[in-house]
Amino acid sequence: MEHREEDVRLGANKYSERQAIGIAAQSEDKDYKEPPPAPLFEPGELMSWSFYRAGIAEFVATFLFLYITVLTVMGVSKSDSKCSTVGIQGIAWAFGGMIFALVYCTAGISGGHINPAVTFGLFLARKLSLTRAVFYMVMQCLGAICGAALVKAFGKTLYQTKGGGANVVNVGYTKGDGLGAEIIGTFVLVYTVFSATDAKRSARDSHVPILAPLPIGFAVFLVHLATIPVPGTGINPARSLGAAVIYNNEQAWKDPWIFWVGPFIGAALGALYPQVVIRAIPFKSK
């Protein structure tokens, strides 16, 4: 009996009470090493087929993303009664669902960015080189333009008269409202990307299975659900550019900077917060 009481006493004091609930039994000696930062320039990538294969994957994924999502938007826009369509909830599901599917399909090839803002955030965290980041952004924008063009090919008149899926700040909201919505929305997305793909989390919480594309897709869904009434929800410069280029109307080019500046600011904050505040990587001793 005495030995049992001693075991209980030792077990109760084995771990510090200062540790957060749920991680007290986690060992810091897990098999994990912080991956080294990607080089700023990596000329060798230009000679690798995997580099171009990843760019093609980003192009095709963004092409399919714009095709499905803008076509969904047009389906809602053409109806006089939103009750007969999927409505805002359906549009949000189209965006979130496609991101889930496409990230799942392309994560092993290109990382499944499908968004220049995500690429920018990962570049700031030195997860990829500047060479690859620029290449990805170009391919994403080209894919978005082609995806929107295919939707327009299905019905040019309908496309031009129903807004073409272009992002604009809606009536009743200011440019500041639109910019704020884009910043916060992109922050939510990029922060989720970093959390869902954190290698340390995978090593530490290996007993908790997580499918990274799922929370990323849900983040996109929820952000669209919340902010579609404000700026139509961009949080993806390629998506906004593709629709604007193909729609090519004065309305689409009224405030295009909001859908580039907002996502890039949000992506920067979304990258710095988990790296600097949560992980405190810059302050760790080598």
Coordinates of C-alpha atoms in Angstrom, one line a residue:
M1 CA 0.0 0.0 0.0
E2 CA 2.9 2.4 0.8
H3 CA 4.5 1.7 -2.5
R4 CA 1.2 2.4 -4.3
E5 CA 0.9 5.7 -2.6
E6 CA 4.5 6.6 -3.5
D7 CA 3.8 5.8 -7.1
V8 CA 0.7 8.0 -7.1
R9 CA 2.6 10.8 -5.5
L10 CA 5.4 10.6 -8.1
G11 CA 3.0 10.3 -11.0
A12 CA 1.1 13.4 -9.9
N13 CA 4.3 15.5 -9.7
K14 CA 6.1 14.1 -12.8
Y15 CA 4.9 16.9 -15.1
S16 CA 4.8 20.6 -14.3
E17 CA 1.4 22.2 -13.8
R18 CA 2.6 25.1 -15.9
Q19 CA 2.2 23.0 -19.0
A20 CA -0.9 23.6 -21.1
I21 CA -3.7 21.1 -20.7
G22 CA -3.5 18.3 -23.2
I23 CA 0.3 18.5 -23.8
A24 CA 1.6 17.6 -20.3
A25 CA 2.3 14.0 -21.4
Q26 CA 4.0 15.1 -24.6
S27 CA 7.8 14.8 -24.7
E28 CA 10.0 17.6 -26.1
D29 CA 12.3 14.9 -27.3
K30 CA 10.0 13.8 -30.1
D31 CA 11.6 12.8 -33.4
Y32 CA 11.4 16.3 -34.9
K33 CA 13.8 18.7 -36.5
E34 CA 13.0 22.2 -37.6
P35 CA 13.3 22.2 -41.4
P36 CA 16.0 24.6 -42.7
P37 CA 14.8 27.8 -44.4
A38 CA 14.5 27.7 -48.2
P39 CA 17.2 29.6 -50.0
L40 CA 16.2 33.0 -51.4
F41 CA 17.3 32.1 -54.9
E42 CA 17.7 28.5 -56.1
P43 CA 18.8 28.5 -59.7
G44 CA 19.0 24.7 -59.7
E45 CA 15.2 24.5 -59.5
L46 CA 15.0 25.9 -63.1
M47 CA 16.7 22.7 -64.3
S48 CA 14.4 20.4 -62.5
W49 CA 11.2 18.8 -64.0
S50 CA 9.6 18.7 -60.6
F51 CA 9.7 22.5 -60.5
Y52 CA 7.7 22.9 -63.7
R53 CA 5.5 20.0 -62.8
A54 CA 4.6 21.9 -59.6
G55 CA 3.8 25.0 -61.6
I56 CA 1.6 23.1 -64.0
A57 CA -0.2 21.6 -61.0
E58 CA -0.8 25.2 -59.6
F59 CA -2.1 26.3 -63.0
V60 CA -4.5 23.4 -63.4
A61 CA -5.8 23.6 -59.8
T62 CA -6.4 27.4 -60.1
F63 CA -8.1 26.9 -63.5
L64 CA -10.5 24.3 -62.0
F65 CA -11.0 26.5 -58.9
L66 CA -12.2 29.4 -61.0
Y67 CA -14.2 27.3 -63.3
I68 CA -16.3 25.7 -60.5
T69 CA -16.6 28.7 -58.2
V70 CA -17.4 31.4 -60.8
L71 CA -19.9 29.0 -62.5
T72 CA -21.6 28.6 -59.2
V73 CA -21.7 32.4 -58.7
M74 CA -23.2 32.8 -62.2
G75 CA -25.8 30.2 -61.4
V76 CA -27.0 32.1 -58.4
S77 CA -26.8 35.5 -60.1
K78 CA -28.9 34.5 -63.1
S79 CA -31.9 33.6 -60.9
D80 CA -34.5 36.2 -59.8
S81 CA -35.2 34.2 -56.7
K82 CA -32.2 33.1 -54.6
C83 CA -34.4 30.5 -52.9
S84 CA -34.3 28.5 -56.2
T85 CA -30.5 28.4 -56.1
V86 CA -27.8 27.3 -53.8
G87 CA -27.6 30.9 -52.5
I88 CA -24.7 32.4 -50.5
Q89 CA -24.3 29.2 -48.5
G90 CA -23.8 27.3 -51.7
I91 CA -21.3 29.7 -53.1
A92 CA -19.3 29.5 -49.9
W93 CA -19.4 25.7 -50.0
A94 CA -18.2 25.8 -53.7
F95 CA -15.2 27.8 -52.7
G96 CA -14.4 25.9 -49.6
G97 CA -15.1 22.5 -51.1
M98 CA -13.0 23.1 -54.1
I99 CA -10.0 24.2 -52.0
F100 CA -10.4 21.1 -49.9
A101 CA -10.4 18.9 -53.0
L102 CA -7.7 20.7 -54.9
V103 CA -5.3 21.0 -51.9
Y104 CA -5.8 17.3 -51.3
C105 CA -4.9 16.5 -55.0
T106 CA -1.9 18.8 -55.4
A107 CA -0.4 19.0 -51.9
G108 CA 2.2 16.3 -52.7
I109 CA 3.2 18.0 -56.0
S110 CA 3.2 21.7 -55.4
G111 CA 2.1 22.1 -51.8
G112 CA -1.4 23.0 -53.0
H113 CA -1.2 26.8 -52.7
I114 CA -3.8 27.8 -55.4
N115 CA -3.5 31.4 -54.1
P116 CA -0.8 34.0 -54.5
A117 CA -1.5 35.2 -50.9
V118 CA -0.8 31.7 -49.5
T119 CA 2.4 31.5 -51.6
F120 CA 3.5 34.9 -50.4
G121 CA 2.9 33.9 -46.7
L122 CA 4.9 30.7 -47.1
F123 CA 7.7 32.7 -48.9
L124 CA 7.9 35.1 -46.0
A125 CA 8.3 32.1 -43.6
R126 CA 11.0 30.8 -45.9
K127 CA 9.1 27.7 -46.8
L128 CA 9.9 28.1 -50.5
S129 CA 12.4 30.1 -52.6
L130 CA 11.6 33.4 -54.3
T131 CA 12.1 31.7 -57.7
R132 CA 9.4 29.2 -56.9
A133 CA 7.1 31.8 -55.3
V134 CA 7.1 34.0 -58.4
F135 CA 6.6 31.1 -60.7
Y136 CA 3.7 29.8 -58.7
M137 CA 2.0 33.3 -58.7
V138 CA 2.3 33.6 -62.4
M139 CA 0.9 30.2 -63.0
Q140 CA -1.9 30.8 -60.6
C141 CA -2.9 34.0 -62.3
L142 CA -2.8 32.4 -65.7
G143 CA -4.9 29.5 -64.5
A144 CA -7.5 31.8 -63.0
I145 CA -7.8 33.8 -66.2
C146 CA -8.3 30.6 -68.2
G147 CA -10.9 29.3 -65.7
A148 CA -12.9 32.5 -65.9
A149 CA -12.7 32.5 -69.7
L150 CA -14.1 29.0 -69.9
V151 CA -17.1 30.1 -67.8
K152 CA -17.7 33.1 -70.1
A153 CA -17.5 30.8 -73.1
F154 CA -20.6 29.0 -71.8
G155 CA -22.7 32.1 -72.0
K156 CA -21.1 35.5 -72.9
T157 CA -24.3 37.5 -72.6
L158 CA -25.2 36.1 -69.2
Y159 CA -21.6 36.4 -68.0
Q160 CA -21.4 40.1 -68.9
T161 CA -24.8 41.1 -67.6
K162 CA -24.5 39.3 -64.3
G163 CA -21.2 40.6 -63.1
G164 CA -18.8 37.9 -64.3
G165 CA -18.1 36.8 -60.7
A166 CA -15.8 39.9 -60.3
N167 CA -15.1 41.1 -56.8
V168 CA -16.4 44.6 -55.9
V169 CA -17.2 46.3 -52.7
N170 CA -20.9 46.1 -52.3
V171 CA -23.3 49.0 -51.8
G172 CA -23.5 50.1 -48.2
Y173 CA -19.8 49.3 -47.4
T174 CA -16.7 51.5 -47.8
K175 CA -13.4 50.7 -49.3
G176 CA -12.0 50.5 -45.8
D177 CA -14.6 47.9 -45.0
G178 CA -13.6 45.9 -48.0
L179 CA -9.9 46.2 -47.3
G180 CA -10.5 45.1 -43.6
A181 CA -12.5 42.1 -44.7
E182 CA -9.8 41.0 -47.1
I183 CA -7.1 41.4 -44.5
I184 CA -8.8 39.5 -41.8
G185 CA -10.2 36.8 -44.1
T186 CA -6.8 36.1 -45.6
F187 CA -5.2 36.1 -42.1
V188 CA -7.7 33.3 -41.1
L189 CA -6.8 31.3 -44.2
V190 CA -3.0 31.6 -44.0
Y191 CA -3.0 31.1 -40.2
T192 CA -5.0 27.9 -40.8
V193 CA -2.6 26.8 -43.5
F194 CA 0.4 27.2 -41.2
S195 CA -1.4 25.4 -38.3
A196 CA -2.6 22.5 -40.5
T197 CA 0.8 21.9 -42.1
D198 CA 3.0 22.4 -39.1
A199 CA 5.6 19.6 -39.1
K200 CA 6.2 20.0 -35.4
R201 CA 2.5 19.5 -34.7
S202 CA 2.5 16.4 -36.8
A203 CA 5.4 15.0 -34.8
R204 CA 4.0 16.0 -31.4
D205 CA 0.4 15.1 -32.1
S206 CA 0.9 12.0 -34.2
H207 CA -1.8 10.3 -32.1
V208 CA -4.3 12.9 -33.4
P209 CA -5.0 12.3 -37.1
I210 CA -5.6 15.4 -39.2
L211 CA -6.2 15.8 -42.9
A212 CA -4.7 19.2 -43.6
P213 CA -6.9 20.1 -46.6
L214 CA -10.0 19.8 -44.4
P215 CA -9.4 22.7 -42.0
I216 CA -8.1 24.8 -44.9
G217 CA -11.2 24.2 -46.9
F218 CA -13.4 25.0 -43.9
A219 CA -11.5 28.2 -43.3
V220 CA -12.2 29.3 -46.9
F221 CA -15.9 28.3 -46.5
L222 CA -16.4 30.2 -43.3
V223 CA -14.6 33.3 -44.5
H224 CA -16.8 33.4 -47.6
L225 CA -19.9 32.8 -45.6
A226 CA -19.0 35.8 -43.4
T227 CA -17.7 38.3 -46.0
I228 CA -19.5 37.6 -49.3
P229 CA -21.9 40.5 -48.4
V230 CA -19.0 42.9 -48.0
P231 CA -16.5 42.7 -50.9
G232 CA -17.7 39.5 -52.5
T233 CA -14.8 37.8 -50.8
G234 CA -11.5 37.7 -52.7
I235 CA -8.8 36.5 -50.2
N236 CA -7.1 35.2 -53.4
P237 CA -5.6 37.8 -55.8
A238 CA -5.5 35.3 -58.7
R239 CA -9.2 34.6 -58.3
S240 CA -10.0 38.4 -58.3
L241 CA -7.6 39.1 -61.2
G242 CA -9.0 36.2 -63.4
A243 CA -12.6 37.3 -63.0
A244 CA -11.7 41.0 -63.6
V245 CA -9.6 40.4 -66.7
I246 CA -12.3 38.3 -68.4
Y247 CA -15.3 40.4 -67.2
N248 CA -13.3 43.5 -68.2
N249 CA -15.9 46.0 -67.1
E250 CA -15.4 49.4 -65.4
Q251 CA -17.0 48.0 -62.3
A252 CA -14.4 45.2 -62.1
W253 CA -11.5 47.6 -62.3
K254 CA -13.0 50.1 -59.8
D255 CA -11.0 49.0 -56.7
P256 CA -8.8 46.2 -57.8
W257 CA -6.0 47.2 -55.4
I258 CA -8.2 46.1 -52.4
F259 CA -8.1 42.5 -53.6
W260 CA -4.3 42.5 -53.8
V261 CA -3.2 44.7 -51.0
G262 CA -5.7 43.2 -48.5
P263 CA -4.8 39.6 -49.1
F264 CA -1.0 40.3 -49.1
I265 CA -1.2 42.2 -45.8
G266 CA -3.4 39.4 -44.3
A267 CA -1.0 36.8 -45.6
A268 CA 2.0 38.5 -44.0
L269 CA 0.2 38.7 -40.7
G270 CA -1.0 35.1 -41.0
A271 CA 2.6 34.0 -41.6
L272 CA 4.3 36.1 -38.9
Y273 CA 1.8 35.3 -36.1
P274 CA 2.4 31.5 -36.0
Q275 CA 6.1 31.8 -36.7
V276 CA 7.0 34.7 -34.4
V277 CA 4.3 34.6 -31.7
I278 CA 3.2 31.0 -31.5
R279 CA 6.4 29.2 -32.4
A280 CA 8.8 32.0 -31.5
I281 CA 11.2 30.6 -34.1
P282 CA 13.3 33.8 -34.5
F283 CA 14.1 33.8 -30.8
K284 CA 15.1 30.2 -30.4
S285 CA 18.8 29.5 -29.8
K286 CA 20.5 27.5 -32.5

